[in-house]
PDB file of C-alpha atoms and ligand atoms in Angstrom:
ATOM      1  CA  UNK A   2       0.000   0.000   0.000  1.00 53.00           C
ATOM      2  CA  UNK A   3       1.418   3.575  -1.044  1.00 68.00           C
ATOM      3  CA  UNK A   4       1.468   6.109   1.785  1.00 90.00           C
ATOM      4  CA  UNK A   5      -1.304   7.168   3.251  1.00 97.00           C
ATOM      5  CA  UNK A   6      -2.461  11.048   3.197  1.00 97.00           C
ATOM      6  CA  UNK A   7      -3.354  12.524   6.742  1.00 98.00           C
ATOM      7  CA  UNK A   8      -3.672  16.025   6.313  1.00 98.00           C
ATOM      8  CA  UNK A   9      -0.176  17.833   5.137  1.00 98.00           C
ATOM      9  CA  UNK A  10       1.461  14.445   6.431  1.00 98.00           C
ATOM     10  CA  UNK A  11       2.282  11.040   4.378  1.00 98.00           C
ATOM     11  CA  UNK A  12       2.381   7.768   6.741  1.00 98.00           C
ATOM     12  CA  UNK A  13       3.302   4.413   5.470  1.00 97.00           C
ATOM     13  CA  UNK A  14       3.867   1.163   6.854  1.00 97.00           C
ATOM     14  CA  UNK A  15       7.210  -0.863   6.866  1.00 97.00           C
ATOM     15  CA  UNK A  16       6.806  -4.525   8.414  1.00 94.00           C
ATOM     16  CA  UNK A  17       9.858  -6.099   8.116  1.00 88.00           C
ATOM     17  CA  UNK A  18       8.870  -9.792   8.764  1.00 91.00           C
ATOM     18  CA  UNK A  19       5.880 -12.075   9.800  1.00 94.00           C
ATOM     19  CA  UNK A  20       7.212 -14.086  13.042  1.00 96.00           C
ATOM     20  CA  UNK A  21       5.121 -16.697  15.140  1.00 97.00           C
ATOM     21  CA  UNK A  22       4.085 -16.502  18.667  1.00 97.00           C
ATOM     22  CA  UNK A  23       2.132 -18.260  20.945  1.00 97.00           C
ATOM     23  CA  UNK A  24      -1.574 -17.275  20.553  1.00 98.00           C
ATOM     24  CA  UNK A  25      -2.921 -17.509  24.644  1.00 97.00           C
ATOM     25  CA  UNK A  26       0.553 -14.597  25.375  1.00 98.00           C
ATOM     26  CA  UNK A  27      -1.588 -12.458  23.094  1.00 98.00           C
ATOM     27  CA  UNK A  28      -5.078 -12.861  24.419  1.00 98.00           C
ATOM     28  CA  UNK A  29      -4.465 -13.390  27.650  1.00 97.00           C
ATOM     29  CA  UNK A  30      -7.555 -14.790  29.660  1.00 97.00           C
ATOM     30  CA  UNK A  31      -9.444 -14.949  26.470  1.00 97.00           C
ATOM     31  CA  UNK A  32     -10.270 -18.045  25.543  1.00 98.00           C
ATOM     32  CA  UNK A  33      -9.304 -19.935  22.668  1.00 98.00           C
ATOM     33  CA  UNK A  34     -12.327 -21.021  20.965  1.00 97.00           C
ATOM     34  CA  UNK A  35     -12.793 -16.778  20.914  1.00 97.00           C
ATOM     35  CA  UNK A  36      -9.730 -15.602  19.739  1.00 98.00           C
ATOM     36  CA  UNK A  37      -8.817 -18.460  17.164  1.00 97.00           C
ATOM     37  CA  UNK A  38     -11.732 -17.594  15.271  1.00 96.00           C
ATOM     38  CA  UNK A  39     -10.047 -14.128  14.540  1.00 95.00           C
ATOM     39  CA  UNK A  40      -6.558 -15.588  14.518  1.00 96.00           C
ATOM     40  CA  UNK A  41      -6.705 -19.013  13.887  1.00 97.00           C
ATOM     41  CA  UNK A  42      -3.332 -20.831  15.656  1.00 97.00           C
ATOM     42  CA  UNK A  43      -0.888 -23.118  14.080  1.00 97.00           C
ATOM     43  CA  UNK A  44       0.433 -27.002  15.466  1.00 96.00           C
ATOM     44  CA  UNK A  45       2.209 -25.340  18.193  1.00 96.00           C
ATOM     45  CA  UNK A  46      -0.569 -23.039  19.040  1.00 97.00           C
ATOM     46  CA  UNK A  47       1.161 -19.662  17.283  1.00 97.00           C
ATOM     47  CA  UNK A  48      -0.669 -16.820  15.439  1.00 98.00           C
ATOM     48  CA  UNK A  49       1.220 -14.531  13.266  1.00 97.00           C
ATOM     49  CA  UNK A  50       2.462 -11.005  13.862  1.00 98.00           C
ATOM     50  CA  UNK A  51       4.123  -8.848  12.155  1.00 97.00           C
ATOM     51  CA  UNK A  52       7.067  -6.260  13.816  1.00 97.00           C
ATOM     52  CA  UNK A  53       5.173  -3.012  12.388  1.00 98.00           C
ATOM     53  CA  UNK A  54       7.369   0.171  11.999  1.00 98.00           C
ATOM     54  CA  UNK A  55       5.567   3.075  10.352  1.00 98.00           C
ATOM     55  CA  UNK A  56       7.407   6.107   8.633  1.00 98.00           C
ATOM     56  CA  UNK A  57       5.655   9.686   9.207  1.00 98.00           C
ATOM     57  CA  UNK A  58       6.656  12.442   6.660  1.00 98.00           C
ATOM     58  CA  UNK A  59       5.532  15.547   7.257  1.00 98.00           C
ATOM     59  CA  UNK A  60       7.388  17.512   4.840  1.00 97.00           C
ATOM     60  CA  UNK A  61      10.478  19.028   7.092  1.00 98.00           C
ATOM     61  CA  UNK A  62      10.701  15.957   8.428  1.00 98.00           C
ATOM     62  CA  UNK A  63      11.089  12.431   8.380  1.00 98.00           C
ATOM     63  CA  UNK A  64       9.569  10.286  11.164  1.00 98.00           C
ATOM     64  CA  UNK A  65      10.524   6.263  12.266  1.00 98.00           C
ATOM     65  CA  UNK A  66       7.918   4.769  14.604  1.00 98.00           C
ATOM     66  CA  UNK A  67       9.465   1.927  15.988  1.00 98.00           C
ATOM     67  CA  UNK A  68      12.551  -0.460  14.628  1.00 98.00           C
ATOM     68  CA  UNK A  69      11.453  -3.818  14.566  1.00 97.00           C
ATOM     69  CA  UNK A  70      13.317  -6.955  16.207  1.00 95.00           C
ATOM     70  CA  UNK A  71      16.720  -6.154  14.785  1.00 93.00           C
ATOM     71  CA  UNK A  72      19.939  -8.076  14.707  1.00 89.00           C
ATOM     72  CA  UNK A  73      20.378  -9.182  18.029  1.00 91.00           C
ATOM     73  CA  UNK A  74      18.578 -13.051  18.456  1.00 88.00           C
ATOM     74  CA  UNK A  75      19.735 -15.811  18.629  1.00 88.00           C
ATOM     75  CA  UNK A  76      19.739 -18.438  16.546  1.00 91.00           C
ATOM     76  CA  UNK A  77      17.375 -20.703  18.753  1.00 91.00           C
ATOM     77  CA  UNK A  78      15.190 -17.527  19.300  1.00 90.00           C
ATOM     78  CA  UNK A  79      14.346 -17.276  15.863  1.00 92.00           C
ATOM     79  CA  UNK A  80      13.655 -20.218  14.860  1.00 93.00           C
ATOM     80  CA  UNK A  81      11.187 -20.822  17.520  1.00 93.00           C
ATOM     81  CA  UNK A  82       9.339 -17.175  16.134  1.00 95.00           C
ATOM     82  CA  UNK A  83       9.658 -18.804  13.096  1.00 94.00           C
ATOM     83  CA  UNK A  84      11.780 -16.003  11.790  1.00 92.00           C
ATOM     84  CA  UNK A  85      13.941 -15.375   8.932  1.00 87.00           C
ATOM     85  CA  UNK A  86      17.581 -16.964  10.018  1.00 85.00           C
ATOM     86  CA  UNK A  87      18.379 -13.459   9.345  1.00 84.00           C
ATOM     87  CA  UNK A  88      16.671  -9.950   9.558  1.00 82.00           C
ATOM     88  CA  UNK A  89      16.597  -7.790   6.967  1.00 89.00           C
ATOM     89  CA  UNK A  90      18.288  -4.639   7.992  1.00 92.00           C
ATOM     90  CA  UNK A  91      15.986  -2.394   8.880  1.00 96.00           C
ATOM     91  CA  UNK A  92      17.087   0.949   6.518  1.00 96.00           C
ATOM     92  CA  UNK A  93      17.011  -2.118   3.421  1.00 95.00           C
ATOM     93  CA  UNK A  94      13.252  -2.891   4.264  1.00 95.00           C
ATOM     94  CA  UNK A  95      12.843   1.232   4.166  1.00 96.00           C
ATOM     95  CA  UNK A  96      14.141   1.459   1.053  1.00 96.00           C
ATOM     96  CA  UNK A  97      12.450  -1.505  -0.357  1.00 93.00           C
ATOM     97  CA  UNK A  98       8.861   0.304   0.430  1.00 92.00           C
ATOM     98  CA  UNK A  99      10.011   3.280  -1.574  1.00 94.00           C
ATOM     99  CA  UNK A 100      11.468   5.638   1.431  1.00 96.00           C
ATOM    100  CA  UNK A 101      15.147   6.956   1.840  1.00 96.00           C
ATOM    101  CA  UNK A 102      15.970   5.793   4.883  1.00 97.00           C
ATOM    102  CA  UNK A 103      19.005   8.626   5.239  1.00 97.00           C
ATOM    103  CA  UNK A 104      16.506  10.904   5.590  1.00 97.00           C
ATOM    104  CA  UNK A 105      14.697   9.222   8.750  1.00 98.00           C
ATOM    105  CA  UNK A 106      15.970  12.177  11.208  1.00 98.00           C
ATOM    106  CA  UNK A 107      13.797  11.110  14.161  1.00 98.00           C
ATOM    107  CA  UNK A 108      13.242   7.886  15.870  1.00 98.00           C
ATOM    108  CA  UNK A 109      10.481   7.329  18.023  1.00 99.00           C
ATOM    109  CA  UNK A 110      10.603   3.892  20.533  1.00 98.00           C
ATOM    110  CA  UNK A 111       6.892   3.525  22.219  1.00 98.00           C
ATOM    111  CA  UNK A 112       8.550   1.354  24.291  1.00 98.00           C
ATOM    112  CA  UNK A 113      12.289  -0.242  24.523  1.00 98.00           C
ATOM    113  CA  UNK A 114      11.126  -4.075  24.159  1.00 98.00           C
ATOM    114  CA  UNK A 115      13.269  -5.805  21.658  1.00 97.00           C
ATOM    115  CA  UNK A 116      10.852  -6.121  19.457  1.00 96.00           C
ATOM    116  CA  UNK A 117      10.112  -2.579  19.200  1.00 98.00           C
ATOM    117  CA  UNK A 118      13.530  -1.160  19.853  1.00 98.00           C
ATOM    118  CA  UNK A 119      15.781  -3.630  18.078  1.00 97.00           C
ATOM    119  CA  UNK A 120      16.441  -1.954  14.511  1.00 97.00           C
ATOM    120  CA  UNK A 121      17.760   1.138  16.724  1.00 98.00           C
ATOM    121  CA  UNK A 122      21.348   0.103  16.258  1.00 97.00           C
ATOM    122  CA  UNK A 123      22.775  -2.698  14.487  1.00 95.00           C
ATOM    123  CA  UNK A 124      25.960  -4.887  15.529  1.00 93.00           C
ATOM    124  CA  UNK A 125      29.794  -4.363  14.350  1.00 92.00           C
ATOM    125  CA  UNK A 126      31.173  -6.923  15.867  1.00 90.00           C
ATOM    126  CA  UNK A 127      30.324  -6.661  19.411  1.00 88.00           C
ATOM    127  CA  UNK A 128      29.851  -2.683  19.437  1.00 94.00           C
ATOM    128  CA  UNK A 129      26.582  -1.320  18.417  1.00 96.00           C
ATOM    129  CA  UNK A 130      26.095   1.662  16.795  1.00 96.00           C
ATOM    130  CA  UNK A 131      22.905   4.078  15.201  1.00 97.00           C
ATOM    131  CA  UNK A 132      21.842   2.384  12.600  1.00 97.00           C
ATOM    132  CA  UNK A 133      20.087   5.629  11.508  1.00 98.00           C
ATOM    133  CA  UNK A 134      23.775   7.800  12.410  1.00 96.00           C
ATOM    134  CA  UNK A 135      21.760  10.910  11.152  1.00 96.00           C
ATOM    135  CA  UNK A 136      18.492  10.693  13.407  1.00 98.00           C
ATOM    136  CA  UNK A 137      17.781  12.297  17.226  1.00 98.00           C
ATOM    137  CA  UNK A 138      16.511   9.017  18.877  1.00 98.00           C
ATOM    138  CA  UNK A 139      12.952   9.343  21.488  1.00 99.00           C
ATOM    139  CA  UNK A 140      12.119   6.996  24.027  1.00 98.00           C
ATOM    140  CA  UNK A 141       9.896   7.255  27.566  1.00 98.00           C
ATOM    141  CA  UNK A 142      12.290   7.485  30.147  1.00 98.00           C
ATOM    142  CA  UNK A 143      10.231   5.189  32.876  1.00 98.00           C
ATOM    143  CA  UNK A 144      10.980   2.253  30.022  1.00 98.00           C
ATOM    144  CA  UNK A 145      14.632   2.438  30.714  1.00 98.00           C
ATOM    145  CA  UNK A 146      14.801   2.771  33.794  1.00 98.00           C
ATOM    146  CA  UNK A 147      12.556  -0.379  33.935  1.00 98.00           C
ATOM    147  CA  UNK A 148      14.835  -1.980  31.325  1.00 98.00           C
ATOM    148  CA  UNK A 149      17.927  -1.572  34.076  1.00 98.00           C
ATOM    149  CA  UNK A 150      15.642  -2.876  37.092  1.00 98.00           C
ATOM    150  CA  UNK A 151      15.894  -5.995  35.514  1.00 97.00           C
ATOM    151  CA  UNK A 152      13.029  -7.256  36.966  1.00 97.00           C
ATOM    152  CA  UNK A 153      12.327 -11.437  36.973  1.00 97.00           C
ATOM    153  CA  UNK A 154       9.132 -11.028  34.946  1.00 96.00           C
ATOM    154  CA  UNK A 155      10.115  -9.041  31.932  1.00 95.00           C
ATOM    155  CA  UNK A 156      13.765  -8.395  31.921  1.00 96.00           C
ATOM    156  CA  UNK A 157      13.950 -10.719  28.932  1.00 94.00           C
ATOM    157  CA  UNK A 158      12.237  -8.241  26.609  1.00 96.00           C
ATOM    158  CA  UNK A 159      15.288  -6.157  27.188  1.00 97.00           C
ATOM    159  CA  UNK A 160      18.572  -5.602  25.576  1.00 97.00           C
ATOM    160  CA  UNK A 161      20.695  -2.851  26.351  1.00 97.00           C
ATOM    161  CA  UNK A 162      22.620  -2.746  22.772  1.00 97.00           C
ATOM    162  CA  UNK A 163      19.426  -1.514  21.548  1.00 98.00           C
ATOM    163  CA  UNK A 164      19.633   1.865  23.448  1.00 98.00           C
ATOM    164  CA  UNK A 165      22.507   2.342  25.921  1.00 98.00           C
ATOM    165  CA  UNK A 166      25.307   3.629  23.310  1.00 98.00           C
ATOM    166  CA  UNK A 167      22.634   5.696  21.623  1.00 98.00           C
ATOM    167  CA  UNK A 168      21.907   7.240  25.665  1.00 98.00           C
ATOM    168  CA  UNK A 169      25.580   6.990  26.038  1.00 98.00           C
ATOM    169  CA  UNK A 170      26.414   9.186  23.062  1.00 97.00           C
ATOM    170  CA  UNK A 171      23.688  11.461  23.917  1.00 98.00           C
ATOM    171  CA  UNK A 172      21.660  10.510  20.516  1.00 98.00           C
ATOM    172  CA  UNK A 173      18.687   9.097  22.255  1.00 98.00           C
ATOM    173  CA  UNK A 174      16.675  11.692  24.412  1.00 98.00           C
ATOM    174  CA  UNK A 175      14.381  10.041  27.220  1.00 98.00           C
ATOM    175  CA  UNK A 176      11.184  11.608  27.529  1.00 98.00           C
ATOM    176  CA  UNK A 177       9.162  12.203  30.389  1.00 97.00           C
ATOM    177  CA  UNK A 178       5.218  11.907  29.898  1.00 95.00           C
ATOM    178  CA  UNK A 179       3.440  13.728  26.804  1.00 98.00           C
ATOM    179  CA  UNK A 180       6.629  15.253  24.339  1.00 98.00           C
ATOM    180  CA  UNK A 181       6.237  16.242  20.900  1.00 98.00           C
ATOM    181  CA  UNK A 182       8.677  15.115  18.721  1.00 98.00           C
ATOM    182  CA  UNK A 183       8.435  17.671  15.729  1.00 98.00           C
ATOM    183  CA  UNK A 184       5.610  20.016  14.830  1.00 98.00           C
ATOM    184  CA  UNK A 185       2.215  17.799  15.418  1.00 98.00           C
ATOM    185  CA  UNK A 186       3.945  14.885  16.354  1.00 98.00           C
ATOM    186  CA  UNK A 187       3.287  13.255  19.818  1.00 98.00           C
ATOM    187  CA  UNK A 188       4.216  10.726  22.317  1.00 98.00           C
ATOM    188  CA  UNK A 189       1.487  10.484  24.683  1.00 98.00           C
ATOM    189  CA  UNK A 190       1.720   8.360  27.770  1.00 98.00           C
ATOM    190  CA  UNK A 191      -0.570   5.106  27.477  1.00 98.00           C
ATOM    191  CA  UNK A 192       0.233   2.927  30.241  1.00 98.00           C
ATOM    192  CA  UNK A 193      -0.728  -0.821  30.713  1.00 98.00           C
ATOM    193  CA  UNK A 194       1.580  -2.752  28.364  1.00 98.00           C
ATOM    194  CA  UNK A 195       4.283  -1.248  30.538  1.00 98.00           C
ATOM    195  CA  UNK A 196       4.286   1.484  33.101  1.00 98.00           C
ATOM    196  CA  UNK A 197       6.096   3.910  30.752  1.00 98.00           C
ATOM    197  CA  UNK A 198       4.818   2.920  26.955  1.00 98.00           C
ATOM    198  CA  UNK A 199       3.870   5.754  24.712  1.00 98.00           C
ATOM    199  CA  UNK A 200       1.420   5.976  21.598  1.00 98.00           C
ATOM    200  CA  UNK A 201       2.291   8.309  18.996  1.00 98.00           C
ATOM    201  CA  UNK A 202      -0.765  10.990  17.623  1.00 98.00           C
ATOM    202  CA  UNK A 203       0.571  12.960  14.155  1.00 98.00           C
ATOM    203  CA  UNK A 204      -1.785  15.795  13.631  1.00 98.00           C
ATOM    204  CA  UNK A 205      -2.472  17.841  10.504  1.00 98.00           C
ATOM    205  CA  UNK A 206      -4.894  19.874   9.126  1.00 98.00           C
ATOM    206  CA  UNK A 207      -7.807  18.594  11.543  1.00 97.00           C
ATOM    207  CA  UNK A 208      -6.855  14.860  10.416  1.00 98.00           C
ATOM    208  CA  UNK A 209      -5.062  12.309  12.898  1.00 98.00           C
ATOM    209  CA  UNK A 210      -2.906   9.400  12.744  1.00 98.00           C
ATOM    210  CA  UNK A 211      -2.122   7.374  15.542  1.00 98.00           C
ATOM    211  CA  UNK A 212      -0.002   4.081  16.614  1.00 98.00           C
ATOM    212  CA  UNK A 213      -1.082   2.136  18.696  1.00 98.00           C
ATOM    213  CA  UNK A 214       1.889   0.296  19.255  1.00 98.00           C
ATOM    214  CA  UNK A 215       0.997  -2.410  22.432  1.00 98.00           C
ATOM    215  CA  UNK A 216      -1.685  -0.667  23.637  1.00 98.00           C
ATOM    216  CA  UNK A 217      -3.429  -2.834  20.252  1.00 98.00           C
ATOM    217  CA  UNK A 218      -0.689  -5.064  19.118  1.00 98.00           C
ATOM    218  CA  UNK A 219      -3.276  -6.678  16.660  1.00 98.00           C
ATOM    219  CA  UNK A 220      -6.920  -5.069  15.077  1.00 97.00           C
ATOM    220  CA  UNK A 221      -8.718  -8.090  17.158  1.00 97.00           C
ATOM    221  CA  UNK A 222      -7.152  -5.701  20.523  1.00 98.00           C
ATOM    222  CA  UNK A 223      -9.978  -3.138  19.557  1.00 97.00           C
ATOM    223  CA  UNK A 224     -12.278  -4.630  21.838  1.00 96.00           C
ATOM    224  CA  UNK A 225     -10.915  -2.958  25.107  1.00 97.00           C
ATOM    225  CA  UNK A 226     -10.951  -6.104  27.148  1.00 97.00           C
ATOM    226  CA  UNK A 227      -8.758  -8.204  25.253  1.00 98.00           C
ATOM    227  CA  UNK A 228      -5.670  -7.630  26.307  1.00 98.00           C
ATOM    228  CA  UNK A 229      -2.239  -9.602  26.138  1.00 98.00           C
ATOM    229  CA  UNK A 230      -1.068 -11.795  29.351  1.00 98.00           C
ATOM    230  CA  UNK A 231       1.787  -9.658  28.278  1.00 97.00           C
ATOM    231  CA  UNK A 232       0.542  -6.689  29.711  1.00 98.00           C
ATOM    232  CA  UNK A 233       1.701  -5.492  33.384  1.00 98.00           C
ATOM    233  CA  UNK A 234      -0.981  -3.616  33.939  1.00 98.00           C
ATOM    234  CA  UNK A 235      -4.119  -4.907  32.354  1.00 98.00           C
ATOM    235  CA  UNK A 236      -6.843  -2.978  34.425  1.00 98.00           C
ATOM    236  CA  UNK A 237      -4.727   0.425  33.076  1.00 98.00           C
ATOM    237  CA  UNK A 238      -4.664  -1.071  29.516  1.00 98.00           C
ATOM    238  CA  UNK A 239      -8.309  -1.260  29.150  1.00 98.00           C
ATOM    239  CA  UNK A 240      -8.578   2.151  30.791  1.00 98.00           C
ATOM    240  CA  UNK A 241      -5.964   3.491  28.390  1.00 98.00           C
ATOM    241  CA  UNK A 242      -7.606   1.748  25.212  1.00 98.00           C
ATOM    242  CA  UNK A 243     -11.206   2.808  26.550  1.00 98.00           C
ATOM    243  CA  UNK A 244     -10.152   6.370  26.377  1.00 98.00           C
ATOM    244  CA  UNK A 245      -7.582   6.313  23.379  1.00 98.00           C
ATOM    245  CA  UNK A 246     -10.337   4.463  20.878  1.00 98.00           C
ATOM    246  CA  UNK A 247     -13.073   6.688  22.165  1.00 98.00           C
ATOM    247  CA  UNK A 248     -11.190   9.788  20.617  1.00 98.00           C
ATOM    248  CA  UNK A 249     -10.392   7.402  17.601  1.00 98.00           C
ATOM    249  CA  UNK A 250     -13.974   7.097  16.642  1.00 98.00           C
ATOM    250  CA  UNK A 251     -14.878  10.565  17.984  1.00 98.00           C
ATOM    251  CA  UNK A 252     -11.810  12.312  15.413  1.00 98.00           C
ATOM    252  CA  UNK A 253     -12.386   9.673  12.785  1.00 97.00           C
ATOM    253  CA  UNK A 254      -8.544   8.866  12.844  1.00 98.00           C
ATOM    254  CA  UNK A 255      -6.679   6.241  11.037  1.00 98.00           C
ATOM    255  CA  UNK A 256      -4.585   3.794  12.993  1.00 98.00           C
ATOM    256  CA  UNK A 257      -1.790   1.493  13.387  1.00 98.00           C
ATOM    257  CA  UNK A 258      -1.742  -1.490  15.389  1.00 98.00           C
ATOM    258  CA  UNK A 259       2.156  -2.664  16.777  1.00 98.00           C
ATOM    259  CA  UNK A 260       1.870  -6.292  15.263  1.00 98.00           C
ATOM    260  CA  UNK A 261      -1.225  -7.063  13.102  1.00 98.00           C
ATOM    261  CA  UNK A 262       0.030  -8.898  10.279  1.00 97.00           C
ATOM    262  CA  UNK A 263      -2.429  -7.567   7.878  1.00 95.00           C
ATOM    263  CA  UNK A 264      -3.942  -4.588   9.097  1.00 96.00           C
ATOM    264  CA  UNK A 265      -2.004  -1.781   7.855  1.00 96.00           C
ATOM    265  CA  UNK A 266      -4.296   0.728   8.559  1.00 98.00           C
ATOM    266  CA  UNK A 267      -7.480   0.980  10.362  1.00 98.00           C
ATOM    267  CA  UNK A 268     -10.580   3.099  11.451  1.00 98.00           C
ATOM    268  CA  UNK A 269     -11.765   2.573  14.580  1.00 98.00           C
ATOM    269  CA  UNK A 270     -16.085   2.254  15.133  1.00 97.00           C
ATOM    270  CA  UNK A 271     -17.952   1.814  18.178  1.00 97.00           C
ATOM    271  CA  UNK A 272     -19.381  -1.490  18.439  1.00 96.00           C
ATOM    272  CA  UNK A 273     -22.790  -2.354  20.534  1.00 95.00           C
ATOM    273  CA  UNK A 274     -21.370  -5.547  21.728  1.00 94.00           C
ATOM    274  CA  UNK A 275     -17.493  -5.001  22.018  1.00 94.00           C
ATOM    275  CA  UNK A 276     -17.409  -1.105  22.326  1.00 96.00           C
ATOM    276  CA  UNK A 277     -15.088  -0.881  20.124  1.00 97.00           C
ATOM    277  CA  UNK A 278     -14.019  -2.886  16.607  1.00 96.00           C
ATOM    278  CA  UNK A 279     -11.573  -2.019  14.040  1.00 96.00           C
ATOM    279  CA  UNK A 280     -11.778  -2.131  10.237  1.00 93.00           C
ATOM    280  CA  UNK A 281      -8.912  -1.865   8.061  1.00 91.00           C
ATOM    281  CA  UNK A 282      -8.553   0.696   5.259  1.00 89.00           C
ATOM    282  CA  UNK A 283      -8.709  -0.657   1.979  1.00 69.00           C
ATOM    283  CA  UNK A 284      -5.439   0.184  -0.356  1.00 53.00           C
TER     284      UNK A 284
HETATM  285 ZN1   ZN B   6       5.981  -4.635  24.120  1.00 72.71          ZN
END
């Protein structure tokens, strides 16, 4: 799908692979004979995903929203995401839907899980450096600190290479609460996935884009009370959604969801039974 128009502002979507994960992670205490008939599972009981990215250019500038898994899994790691043995670099899959990724001069993380945050640098040998050398680099502060608590339960879906040099070499700013990264362009707090996790809102001319990221990893999230065993705080997520897809309908915006293999783009309606459903634009 070409980019799509919102307002002065072009958005399009990069997804640089389709990996495999266990279906009850991403529902949480939603049963299976509910959820598989939206996502139907595999032998091993896996749904796909995709690791959506989306580019925002708004004419001075050009705007990465999230950076994919990244170079930095092993072997073992992949194969049971059913991944590509290797990742295609991240500014490669840019260029391959049409965008120059030299001129990406922001990068937004919603969050600093790997799978969000790992296209921020790539690996020369053991040292990591910007893999986008030219961009200023956004994240919520609260996720890394979080990241160095290295807590039991989620420390796993952290890996330092993916931010610390870019911190370090005073590339990546961390944000506290609501920041706007370039004229129009927000990060707006939206706990629940994680204490600290951000959507992003890009504004123009009355019209409104805005991903999702976690908050609805897939379209099937719509419905505010699915949410992921994944989530730390699941009471705040379907708070958060509740009030986040309300203004979706309300402003008529188009969204992005962080992992929906197919979606690319959706409106958002109210629903009678589920409050809320999504349907995806049509290219
Ligand atoms: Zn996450």
């Amino acid at each position: 799908m070409p980019g799509v128009p919102v307002g002065d502002f072009e958005i399009s979507l990069i997804r640089s692979s389709i990996y495999w994960w266990d279906g009850g992670v991403l529902f949480g205490v939603v049963p299976k004979t509910l959820w598989s008939r939206k996502c139907p599972a595999d032998e091993l009981n896996r749904i796909p995903l995709g690791f959506n990215s989306y580019v925002i250019r708004t004419g001075d500038h050009t705007i990465l929203l999230d950076t994919g898994p990244g170079d930095k899994m092993d072997a073992r790691a992949r194969e049971r995401a059913k991944m590509p043995a290797v990742s295609e670099p991240l500014p490669e899959a840019i260029a391959r839907h049409g965008l120059d990724p030299e001129a990406i001069d922001i990068v937004v993380n919603s969050h600093l899980h790997w799978d969000h945050a790992g296209g921020n640098t790539v690996l020369h040998g053991d040292r990591a450096v910007a893999a986008f050398p030219r961009a200023r680099y956004f994240a919520p502060r609260g996720e890394w600190e979080r990241a160095h608590e290295r807590h039991v339960r989620d420390s796993v879906a952290y890996i330092h290479a993916n931010y610390d040099p870019l911190v370090e070499s005073g590339q990546m700013t961390l944000v506290d609460g609501d920041h706007e990264v370039a004229p129009g362009v927000w990060m707006r707090h939206a706990p629940g996935h994680t204490r600290a996790m951000t959507v992003v809102a890009a504004a123009s001319r009355g019209q409104t884009f805005c991903f999702l990221s976690d908050l609805a990893p897939l379209a099937a999230h719509a419905q505010p009370t699915w949410v992921a065993a994944l989530d730390l705080y699941p009471l705040e997520s379907i708070a958060t959604k509740t009030r986040w897809l309300a203004a979706a309908v309300e402003g008529n915006w188009i969204c992005g969801f962080g992992h929906d293999p197919q979606a690319d783009f959706a409106r958002i309606h109210a629903d009678p039974k589920t409050r809320f459903a999504a349907s995806g634009l049509e290219a």
